mmCIF file of C-alpha atoms in Angstrom:
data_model
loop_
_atom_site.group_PDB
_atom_site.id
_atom_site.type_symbol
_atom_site.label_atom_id
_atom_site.label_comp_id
_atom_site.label_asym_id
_atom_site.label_seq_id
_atom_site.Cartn_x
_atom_site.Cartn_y
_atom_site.Cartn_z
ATOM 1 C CA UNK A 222 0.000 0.000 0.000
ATOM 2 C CA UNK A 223 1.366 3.417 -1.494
ATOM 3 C CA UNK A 224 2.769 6.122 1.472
ATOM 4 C CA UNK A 225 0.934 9.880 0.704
ATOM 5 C CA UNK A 226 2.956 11.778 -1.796
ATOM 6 C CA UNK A 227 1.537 14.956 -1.198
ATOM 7 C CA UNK A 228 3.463 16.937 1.334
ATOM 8 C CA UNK A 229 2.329 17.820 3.739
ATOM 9 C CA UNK A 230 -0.954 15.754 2.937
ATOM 10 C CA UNK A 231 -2.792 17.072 6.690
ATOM 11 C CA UNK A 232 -3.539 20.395 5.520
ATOM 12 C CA UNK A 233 -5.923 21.146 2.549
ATOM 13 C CA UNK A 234 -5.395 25.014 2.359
ATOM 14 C CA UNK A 235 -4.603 24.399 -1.055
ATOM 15 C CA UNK A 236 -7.430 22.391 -3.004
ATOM 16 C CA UNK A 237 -5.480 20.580 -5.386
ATOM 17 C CA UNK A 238 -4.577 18.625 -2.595
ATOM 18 C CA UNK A 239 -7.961 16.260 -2.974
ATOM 19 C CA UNK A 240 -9.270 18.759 -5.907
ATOM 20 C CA UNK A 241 -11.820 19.666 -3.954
ATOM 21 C CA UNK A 242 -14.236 21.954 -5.817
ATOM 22 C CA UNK A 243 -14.664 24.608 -2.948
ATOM 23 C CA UNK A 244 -13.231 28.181 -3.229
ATOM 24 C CA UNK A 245 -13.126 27.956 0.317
ATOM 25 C CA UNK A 246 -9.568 27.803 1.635
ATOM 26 C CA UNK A 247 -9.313 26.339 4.768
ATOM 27 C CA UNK A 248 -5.641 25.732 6.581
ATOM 28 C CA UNK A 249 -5.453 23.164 9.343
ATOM 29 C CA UNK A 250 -2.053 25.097 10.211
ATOM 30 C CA UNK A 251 -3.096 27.298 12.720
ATOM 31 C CA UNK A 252 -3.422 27.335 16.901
ATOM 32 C CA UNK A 253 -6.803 26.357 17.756
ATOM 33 C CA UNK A 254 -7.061 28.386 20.626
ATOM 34 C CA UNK A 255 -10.011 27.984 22.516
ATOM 35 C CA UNK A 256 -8.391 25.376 23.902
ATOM 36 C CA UNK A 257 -5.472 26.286 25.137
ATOM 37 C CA UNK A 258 -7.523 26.704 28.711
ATOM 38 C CA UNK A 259 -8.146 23.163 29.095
ATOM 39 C CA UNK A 260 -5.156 21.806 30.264
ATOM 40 C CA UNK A 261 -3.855 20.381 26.521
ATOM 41 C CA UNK A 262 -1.996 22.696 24.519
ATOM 42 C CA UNK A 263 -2.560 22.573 20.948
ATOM 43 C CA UNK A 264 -0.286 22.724 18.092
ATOM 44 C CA UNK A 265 0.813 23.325 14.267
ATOM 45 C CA UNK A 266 -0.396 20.657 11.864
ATOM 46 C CA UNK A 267 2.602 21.707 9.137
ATOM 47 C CA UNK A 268 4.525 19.073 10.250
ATOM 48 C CA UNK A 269 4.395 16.218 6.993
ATOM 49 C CA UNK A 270 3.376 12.778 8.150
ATOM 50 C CA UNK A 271 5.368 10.143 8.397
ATOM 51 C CA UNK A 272 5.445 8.293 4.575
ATOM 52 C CA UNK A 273 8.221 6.176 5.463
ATOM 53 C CA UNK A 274 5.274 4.677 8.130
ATOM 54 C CA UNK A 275 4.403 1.104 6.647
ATOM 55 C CA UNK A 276 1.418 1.269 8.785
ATOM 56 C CA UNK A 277 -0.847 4.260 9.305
ATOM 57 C CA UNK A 278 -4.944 4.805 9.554
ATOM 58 C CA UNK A 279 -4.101 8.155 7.718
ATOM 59 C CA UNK A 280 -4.091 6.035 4.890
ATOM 60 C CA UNK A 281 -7.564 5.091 4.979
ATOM 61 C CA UNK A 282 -8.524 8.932 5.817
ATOM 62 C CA UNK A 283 -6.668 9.860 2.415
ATOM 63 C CA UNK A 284 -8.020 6.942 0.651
ATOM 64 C CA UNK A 285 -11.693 7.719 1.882
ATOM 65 C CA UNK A 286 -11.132 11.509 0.902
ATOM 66 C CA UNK A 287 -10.514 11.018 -2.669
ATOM 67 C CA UNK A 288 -13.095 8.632 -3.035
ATOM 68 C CA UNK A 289 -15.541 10.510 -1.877
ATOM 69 C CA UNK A 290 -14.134 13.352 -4.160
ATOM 70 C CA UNK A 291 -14.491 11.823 -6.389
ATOM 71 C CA UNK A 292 -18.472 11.385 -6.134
ATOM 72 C CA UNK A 293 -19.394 14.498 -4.443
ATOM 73 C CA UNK A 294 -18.702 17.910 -3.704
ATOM 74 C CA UNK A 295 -16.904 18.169 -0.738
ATOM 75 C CA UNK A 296 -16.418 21.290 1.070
ATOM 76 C CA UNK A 297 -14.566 21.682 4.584
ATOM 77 C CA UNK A 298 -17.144 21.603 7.786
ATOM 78 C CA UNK A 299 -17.387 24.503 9.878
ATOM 79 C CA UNK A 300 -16.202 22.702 12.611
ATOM 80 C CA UNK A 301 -12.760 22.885 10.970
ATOM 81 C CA UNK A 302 -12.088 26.160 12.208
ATOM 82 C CA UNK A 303 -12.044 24.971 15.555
ATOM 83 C CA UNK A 304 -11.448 21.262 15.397
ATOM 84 C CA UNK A 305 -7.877 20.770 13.790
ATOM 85 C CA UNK A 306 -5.297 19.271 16.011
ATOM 86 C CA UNK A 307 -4.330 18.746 19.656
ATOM 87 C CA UNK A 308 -0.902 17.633 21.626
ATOM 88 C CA UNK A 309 -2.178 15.660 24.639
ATOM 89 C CA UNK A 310 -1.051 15.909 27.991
ATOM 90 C CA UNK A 311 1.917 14.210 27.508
ATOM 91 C CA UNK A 312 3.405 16.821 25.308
ATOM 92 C CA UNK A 313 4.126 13.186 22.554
ATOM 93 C CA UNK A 314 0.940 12.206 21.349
ATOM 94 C CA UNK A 315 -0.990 14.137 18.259
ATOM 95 C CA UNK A 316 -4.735 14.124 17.786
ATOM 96 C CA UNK A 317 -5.583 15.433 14.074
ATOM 97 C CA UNK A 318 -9.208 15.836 13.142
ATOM 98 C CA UNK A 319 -10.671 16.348 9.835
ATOM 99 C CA UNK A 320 -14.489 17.710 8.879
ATOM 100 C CA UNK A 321 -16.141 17.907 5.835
ATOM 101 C CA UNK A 322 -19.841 18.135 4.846
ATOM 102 C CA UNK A 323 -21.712 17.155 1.078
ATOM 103 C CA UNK A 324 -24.751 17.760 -0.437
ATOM 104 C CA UNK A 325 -26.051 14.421 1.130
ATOM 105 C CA UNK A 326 -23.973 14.327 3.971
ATOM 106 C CA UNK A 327 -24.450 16.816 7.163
ATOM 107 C CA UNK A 328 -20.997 15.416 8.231
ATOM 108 C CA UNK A 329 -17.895 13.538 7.245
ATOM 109 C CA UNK A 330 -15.336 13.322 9.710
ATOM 110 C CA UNK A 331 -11.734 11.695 11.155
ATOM 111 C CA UNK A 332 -9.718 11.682 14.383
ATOM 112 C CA UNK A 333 -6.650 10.070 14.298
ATOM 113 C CA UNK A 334 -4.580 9.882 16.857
ATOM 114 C CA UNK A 335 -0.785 8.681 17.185
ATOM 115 C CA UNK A 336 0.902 7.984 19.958
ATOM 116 C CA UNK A 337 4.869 7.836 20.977
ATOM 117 C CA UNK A 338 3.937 4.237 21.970
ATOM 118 C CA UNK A 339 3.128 2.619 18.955
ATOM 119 C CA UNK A 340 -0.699 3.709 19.600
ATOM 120 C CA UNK A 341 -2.716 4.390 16.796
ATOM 121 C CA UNK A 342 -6.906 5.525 17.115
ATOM 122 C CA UNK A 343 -8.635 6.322 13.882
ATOM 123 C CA UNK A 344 -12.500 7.452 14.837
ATOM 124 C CA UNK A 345 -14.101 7.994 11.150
ATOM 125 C CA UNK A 346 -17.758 8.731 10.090
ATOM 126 C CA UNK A 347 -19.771 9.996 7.713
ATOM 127 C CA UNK A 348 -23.718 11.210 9.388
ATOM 128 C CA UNK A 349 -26.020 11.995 6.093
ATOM 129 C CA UNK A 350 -28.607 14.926 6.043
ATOM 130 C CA UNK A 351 -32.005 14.043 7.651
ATOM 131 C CA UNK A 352 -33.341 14.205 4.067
ATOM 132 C CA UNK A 353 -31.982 11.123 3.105
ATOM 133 C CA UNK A 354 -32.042 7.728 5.670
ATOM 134 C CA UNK A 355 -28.494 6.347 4.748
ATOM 135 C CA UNK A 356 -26.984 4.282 7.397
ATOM 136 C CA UNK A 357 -24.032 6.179 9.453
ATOM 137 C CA UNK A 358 -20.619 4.706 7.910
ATOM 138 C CA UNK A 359 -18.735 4.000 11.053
ATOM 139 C CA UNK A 360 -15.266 3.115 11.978
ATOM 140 C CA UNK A 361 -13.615 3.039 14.985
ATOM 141 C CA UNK A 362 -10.264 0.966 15.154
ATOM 142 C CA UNK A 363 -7.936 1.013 18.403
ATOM 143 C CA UNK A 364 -4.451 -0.277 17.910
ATOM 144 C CA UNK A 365 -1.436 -0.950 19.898
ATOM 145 C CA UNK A 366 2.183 -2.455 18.964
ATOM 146 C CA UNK A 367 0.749 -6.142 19.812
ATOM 147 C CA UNK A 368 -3.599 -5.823 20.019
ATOM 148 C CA UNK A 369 -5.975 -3.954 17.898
ATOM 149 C CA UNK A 370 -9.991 -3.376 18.967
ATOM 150 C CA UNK A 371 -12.094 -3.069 15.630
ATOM 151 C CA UNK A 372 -15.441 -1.896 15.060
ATOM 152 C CA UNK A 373 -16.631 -1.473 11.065
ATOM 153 C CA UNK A 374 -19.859 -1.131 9.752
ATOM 154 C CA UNK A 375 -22.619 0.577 8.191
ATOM 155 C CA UNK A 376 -24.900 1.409 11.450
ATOM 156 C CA UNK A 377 -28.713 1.405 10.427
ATOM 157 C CA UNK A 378 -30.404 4.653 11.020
ATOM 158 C CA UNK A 379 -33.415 2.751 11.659
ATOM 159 C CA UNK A 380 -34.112 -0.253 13.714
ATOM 160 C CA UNK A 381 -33.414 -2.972 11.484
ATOM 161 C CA UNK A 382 -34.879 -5.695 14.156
ATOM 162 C CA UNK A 383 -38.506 -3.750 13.922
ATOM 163 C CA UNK A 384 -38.252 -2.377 10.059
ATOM 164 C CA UNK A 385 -37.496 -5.336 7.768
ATOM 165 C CA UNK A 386 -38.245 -2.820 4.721
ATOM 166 C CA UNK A 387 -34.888 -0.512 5.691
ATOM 167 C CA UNK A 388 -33.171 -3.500 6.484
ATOM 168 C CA UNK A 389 -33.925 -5.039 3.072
ATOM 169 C CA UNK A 390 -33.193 -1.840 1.436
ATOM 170 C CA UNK A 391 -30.316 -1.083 2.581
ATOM 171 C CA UNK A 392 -28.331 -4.513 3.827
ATOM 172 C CA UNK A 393 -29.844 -7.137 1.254
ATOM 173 C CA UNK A 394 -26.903 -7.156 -0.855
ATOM 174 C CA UNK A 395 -24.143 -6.058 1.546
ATOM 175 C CA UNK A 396 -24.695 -9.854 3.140
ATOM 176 C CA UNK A 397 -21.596 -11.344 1.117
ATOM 177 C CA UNK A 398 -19.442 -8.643 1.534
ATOM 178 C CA UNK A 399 -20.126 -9.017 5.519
ATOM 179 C CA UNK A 400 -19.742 -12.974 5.144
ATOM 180 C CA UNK A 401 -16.611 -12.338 3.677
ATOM 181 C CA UNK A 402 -14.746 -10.030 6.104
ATOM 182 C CA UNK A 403 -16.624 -12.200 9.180
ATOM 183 C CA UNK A 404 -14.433 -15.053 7.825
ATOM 184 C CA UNK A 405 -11.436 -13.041 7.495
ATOM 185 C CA UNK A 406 -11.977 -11.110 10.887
ATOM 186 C CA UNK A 407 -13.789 -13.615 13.387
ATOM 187 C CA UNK A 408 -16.252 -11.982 15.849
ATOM 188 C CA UNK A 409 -14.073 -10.088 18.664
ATOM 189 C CA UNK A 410 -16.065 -12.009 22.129
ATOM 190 C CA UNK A 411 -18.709 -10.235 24.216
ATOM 191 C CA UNK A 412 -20.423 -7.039 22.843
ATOM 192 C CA UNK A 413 -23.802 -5.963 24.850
ATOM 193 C CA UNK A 414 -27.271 -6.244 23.935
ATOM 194 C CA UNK A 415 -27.563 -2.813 24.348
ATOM 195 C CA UNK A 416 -24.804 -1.915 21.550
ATOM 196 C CA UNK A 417 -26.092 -4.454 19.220
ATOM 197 C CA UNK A 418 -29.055 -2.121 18.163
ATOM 198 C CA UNK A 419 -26.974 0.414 16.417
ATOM 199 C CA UNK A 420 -25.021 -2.547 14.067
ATOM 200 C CA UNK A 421 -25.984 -4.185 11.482
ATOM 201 C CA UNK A 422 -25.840 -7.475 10.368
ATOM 202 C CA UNK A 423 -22.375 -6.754 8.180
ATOM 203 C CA UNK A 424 -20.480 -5.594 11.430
ATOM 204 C CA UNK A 425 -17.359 -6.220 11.972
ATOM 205 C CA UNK A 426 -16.421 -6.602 15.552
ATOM 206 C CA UNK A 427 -13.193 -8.003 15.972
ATOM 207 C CA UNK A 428 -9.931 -8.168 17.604
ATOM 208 C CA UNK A 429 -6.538 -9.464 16.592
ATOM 209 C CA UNK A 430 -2.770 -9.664 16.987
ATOM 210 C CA UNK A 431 -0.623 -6.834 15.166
ATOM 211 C CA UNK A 432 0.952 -8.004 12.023
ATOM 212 C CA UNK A 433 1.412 -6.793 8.002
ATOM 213 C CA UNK A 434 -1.062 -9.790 6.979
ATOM 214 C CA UNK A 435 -3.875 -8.682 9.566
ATOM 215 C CA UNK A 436 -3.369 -5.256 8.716
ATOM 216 C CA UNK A 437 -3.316 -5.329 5.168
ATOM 217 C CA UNK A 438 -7.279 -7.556 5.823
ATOM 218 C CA UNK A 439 -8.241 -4.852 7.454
ATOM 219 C CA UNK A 440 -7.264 -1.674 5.011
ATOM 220 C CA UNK A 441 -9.084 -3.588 2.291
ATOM 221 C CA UNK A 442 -12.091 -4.208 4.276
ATOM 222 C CA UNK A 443 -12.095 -0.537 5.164
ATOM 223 C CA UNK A 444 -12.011 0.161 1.733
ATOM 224 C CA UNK A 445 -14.655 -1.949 0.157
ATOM 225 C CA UNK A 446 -16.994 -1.125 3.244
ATOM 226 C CA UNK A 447 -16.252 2.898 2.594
ATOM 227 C CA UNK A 448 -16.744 2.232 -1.257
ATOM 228 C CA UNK A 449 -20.303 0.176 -0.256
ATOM 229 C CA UNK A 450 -21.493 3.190 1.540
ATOM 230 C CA UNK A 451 -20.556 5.711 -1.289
ATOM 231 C CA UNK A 452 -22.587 3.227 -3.894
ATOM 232 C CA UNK A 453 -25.666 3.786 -1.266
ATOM 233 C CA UNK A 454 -25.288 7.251 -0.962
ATOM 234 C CA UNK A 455 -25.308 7.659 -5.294
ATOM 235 C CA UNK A 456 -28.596 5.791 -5.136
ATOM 236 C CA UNK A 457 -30.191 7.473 -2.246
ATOM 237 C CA UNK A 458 -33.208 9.909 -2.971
ATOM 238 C CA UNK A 459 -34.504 13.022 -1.061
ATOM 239 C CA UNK A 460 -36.463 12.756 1.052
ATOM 240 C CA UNK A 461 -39.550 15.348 0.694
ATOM 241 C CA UNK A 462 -42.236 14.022 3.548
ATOM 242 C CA UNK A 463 -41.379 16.372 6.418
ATOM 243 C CA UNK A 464 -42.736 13.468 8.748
ATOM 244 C CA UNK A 465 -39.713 11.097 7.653
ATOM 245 C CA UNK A 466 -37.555 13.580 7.672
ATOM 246 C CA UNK A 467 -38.459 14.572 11.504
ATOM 247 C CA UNK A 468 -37.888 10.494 11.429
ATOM 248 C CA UNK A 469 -34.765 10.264 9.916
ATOM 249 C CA UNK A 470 -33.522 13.463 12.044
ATOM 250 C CA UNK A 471 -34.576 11.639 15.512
ATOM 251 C CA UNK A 472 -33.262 8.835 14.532
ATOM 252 C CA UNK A 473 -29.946 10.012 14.322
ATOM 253 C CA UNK A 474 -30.326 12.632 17.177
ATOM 254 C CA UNK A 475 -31.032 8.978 19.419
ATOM 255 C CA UNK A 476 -27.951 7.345 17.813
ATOM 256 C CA UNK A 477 -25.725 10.172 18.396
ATOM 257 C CA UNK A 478 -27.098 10.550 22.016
ATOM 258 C CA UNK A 479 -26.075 6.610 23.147
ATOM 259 C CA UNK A 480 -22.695 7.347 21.584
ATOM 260 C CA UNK A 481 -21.909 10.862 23.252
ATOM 261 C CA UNK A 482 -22.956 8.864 26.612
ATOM 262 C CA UNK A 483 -21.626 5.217 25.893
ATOM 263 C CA UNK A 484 -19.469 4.611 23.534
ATOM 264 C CA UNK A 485 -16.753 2.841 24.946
ATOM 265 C CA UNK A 486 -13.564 4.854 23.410
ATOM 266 C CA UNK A 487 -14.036 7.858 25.487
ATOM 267 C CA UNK A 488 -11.533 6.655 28.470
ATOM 268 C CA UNK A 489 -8.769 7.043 25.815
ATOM 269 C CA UNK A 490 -9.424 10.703 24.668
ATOM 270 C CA UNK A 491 -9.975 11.522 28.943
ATOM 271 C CA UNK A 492 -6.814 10.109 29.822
ATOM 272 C CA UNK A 493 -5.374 11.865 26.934
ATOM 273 C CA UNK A 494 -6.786 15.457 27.045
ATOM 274 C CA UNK A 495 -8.657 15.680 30.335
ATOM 275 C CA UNK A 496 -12.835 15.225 31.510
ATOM 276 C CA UNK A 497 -13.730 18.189 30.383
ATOM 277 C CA UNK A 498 -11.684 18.724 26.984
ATOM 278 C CA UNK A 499 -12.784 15.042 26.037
ATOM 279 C CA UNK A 500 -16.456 16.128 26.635
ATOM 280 C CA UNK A 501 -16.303 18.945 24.653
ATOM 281 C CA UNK A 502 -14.659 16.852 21.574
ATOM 282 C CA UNK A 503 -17.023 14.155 21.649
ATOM 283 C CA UNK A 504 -20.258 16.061 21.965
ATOM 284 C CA UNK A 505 -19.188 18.943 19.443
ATOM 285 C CA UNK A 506 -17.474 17.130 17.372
ATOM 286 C CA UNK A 507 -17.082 13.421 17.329
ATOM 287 C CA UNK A 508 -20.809 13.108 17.556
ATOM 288 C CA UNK A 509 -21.681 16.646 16.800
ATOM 289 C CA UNK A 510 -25.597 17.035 16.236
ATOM 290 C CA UNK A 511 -26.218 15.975 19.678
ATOM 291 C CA UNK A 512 -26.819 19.185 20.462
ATOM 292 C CA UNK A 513 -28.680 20.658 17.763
ATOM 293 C CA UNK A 514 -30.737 17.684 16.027
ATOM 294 C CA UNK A 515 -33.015 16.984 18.467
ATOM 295 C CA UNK A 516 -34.041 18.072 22.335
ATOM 296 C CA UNK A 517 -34.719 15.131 23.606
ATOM 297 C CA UNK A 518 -32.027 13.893 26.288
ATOM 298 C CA UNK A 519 -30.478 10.630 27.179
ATOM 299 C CA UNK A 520 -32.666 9.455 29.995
ATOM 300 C CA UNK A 521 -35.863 10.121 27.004
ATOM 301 C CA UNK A 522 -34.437 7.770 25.129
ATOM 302 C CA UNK A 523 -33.231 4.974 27.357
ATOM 303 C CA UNK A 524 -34.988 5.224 30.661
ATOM 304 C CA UNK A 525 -34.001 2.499 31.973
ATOM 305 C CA UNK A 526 -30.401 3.948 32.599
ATOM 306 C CA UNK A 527 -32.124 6.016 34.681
ATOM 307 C CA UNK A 528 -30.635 6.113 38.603
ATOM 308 C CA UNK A 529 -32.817 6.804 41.668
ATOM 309 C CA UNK A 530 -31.130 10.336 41.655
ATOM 310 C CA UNK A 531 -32.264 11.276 38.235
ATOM 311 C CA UNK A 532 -28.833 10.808 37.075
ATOM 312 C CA UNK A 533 -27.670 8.290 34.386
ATOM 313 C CA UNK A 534 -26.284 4.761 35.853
ATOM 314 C CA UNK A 535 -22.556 4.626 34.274
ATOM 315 C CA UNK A 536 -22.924 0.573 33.186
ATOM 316 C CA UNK A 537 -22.645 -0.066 29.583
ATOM 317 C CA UNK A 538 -25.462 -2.594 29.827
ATOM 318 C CA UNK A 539 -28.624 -2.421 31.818
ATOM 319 C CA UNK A 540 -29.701 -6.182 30.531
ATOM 320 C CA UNK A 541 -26.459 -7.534 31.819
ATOM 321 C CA UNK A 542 -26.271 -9.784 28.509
ATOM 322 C CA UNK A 543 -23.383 -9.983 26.349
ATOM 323 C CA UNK A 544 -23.428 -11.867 22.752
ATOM 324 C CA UNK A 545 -20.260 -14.069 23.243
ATOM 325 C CA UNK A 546 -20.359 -15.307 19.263
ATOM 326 C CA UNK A 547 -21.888 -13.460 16.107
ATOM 327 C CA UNK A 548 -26.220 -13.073 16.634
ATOM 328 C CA UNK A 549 -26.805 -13.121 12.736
ATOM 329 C CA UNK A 550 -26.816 -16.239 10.178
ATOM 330 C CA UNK A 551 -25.270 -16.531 6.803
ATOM 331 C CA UNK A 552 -28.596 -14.707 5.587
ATOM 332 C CA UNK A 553 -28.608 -11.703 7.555
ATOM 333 C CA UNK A 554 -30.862 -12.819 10.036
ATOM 334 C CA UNK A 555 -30.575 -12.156 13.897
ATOM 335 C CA UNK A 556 -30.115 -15.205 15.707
ATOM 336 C CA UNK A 557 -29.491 -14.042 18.741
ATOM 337 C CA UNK A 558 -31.915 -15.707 21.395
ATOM 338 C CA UNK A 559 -30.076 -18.733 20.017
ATOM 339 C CA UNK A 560 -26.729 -17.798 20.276
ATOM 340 C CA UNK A 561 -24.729 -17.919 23.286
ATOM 341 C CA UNK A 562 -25.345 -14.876 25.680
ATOM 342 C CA UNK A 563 -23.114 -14.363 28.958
#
């Protein structure tokens, strides 16, 4: 797999970098300094990366970028003003974020973070507009010099175990290319009932020793996942009905809710940048729309989180059930109540 050979290849301030058809220019080489009061300092992204790396998720951000470019028009987000790059508290490890939005999607977006330590995060996603009821492309892949924790799929904007109809529209023919990675990336062990709602049955939940060959599976089921989504998204329609719409916008207000709350990766970016920086990156940014898309809170949405204080209970999983081997046959269809649940 090529290295970048555009220098420099973090900073689009010049558009032939992705030809991106925007006469906005946006430089990711500046301070970002609103949040130099946290207790992380932040810091110039002119540095080049590292293409002598043999193994980087930047890779898959550039790979995704130009892909997309090359079926869209991608413009930067305005959350790139303020969302660039960070040095964590240990004055070694970079976090470099990335924000885009598209006529069909309200937000693309990367974090990638590299650490001293051989550590490597890459959180990427792309959330359409509430006009159209894509699924959310998700990736989230945690990697050290001997374990990596993977998470890949196409997360259903709608309950696929009540709506058979989205499920058939949208995952039908996506079953083989799920069958295939599921072979070539076994199911990673216990993941919560709770979780399991917001995957579909193409997930890839996985975890494996660090080599080239594991790697390399990986990177090409990135790519053919990514390249899945961006075949949806050319065949996806507006939207008109303002009821689905209101729909489709709830639906991913709820999604983005559970993940600003739950989502397991946020003890990384705390011990990295401290409580209250990580808060303010995962709500505004990481999951931005939480805000904005909807008023309803956490505790609306899954009351039974709720503690006797009014406060929200801090377990992952309410249920106490954990799906120990994959809950969905060769045909798509969830098996869980007979697979094994610990």
């Amino acid at each position: 797999m090529e290295c970048f050979s555009s220098p420099g290849w973090f900073s689009i301030s010049t558009p032939s970098f992705l030809g991106l058809k925007s006469k906005n220019k946006l430089s990711l080489n500046r301070k970002c300094r609103s949040f130099n009061k946290d207790g992380s300092r932040c810091m110039s992204m002119s540095q080049r990366a590292d293409e002598s790396s043999v193994f980087s998720y930047k890779k898959l951000i550039h790979f995704a970028l130009e892909e997309t470019n090359t079926r869209t028009l991608l413009a930067p987000s305005p959350l790139q003003e303020k969302y660039s790059s960070l040095l964590a508290m240990d004055d070694k490890t970079e976090l470099q974020m990335l924000s885009f939005e598209a006529p069909k999607i309200r937000l693309l977006r990367s974090l990638c973070i590299e650490g001293s330590d051989g550590m490597q995060v890459l959180d990427f996603a792309a959330f359409p507009k509430p006009e159209f009821d894509l699924p959310i492309f998700c990736a989230n892949f945690f990697t050290t010099a001997k374990m990596n924790i993977i998470v890949l799929d196409l997360n259903p904007l709608h309950d696929i175990m009540d709506q058979e109809d989205y499920k058939e529209k949208y995952y039908k023919d996506l079953i083989p290319l799920g069958l295939k990675y599921s072979e070539l990336l076994p199911w990673g062990g216990k993941l919560t009932s709770e979780s399991l709602r917001f995957f579909s049955p193409i997930v890839i939940w996985t975890r494996f020793s660090s080599s080239p060959h594991n790697h390399s599976v990986l990177f090409s089921a990135f790519k053919e996942y990514y390249q899945a989504w961006l075949e949806l998204m050319d065949r996806s329609d507006e939207e008109t009905d303002a009821f689905q719409i209101a729909l489709n916008c709830e639906a991913q207000h709820k999604y983005l809710t559970w993940r600003s709350e739950k989502d397991p990766g946020h003890g990384v970016l705390k011990r990295l940048i401290g409580e209250d920086l990580a808060k303010n990156v995962i709500r505004e940014f990481l999951f931005n729309g939480v805000s904005d898309l909807g008023s309803k809170t956490f505790l609306d949405y899954f009351p039974e989180y709720r503690c006797e204080d009014g406060k929200v209970n801090e377990k992952r999983s309410m249920i106490g059930k954990s799906f120990e081997n994959r809950p969905w046959n060769a045909r798509g269809e969830f098996i869980g109540d007979r697979v094994k649940i610990v």
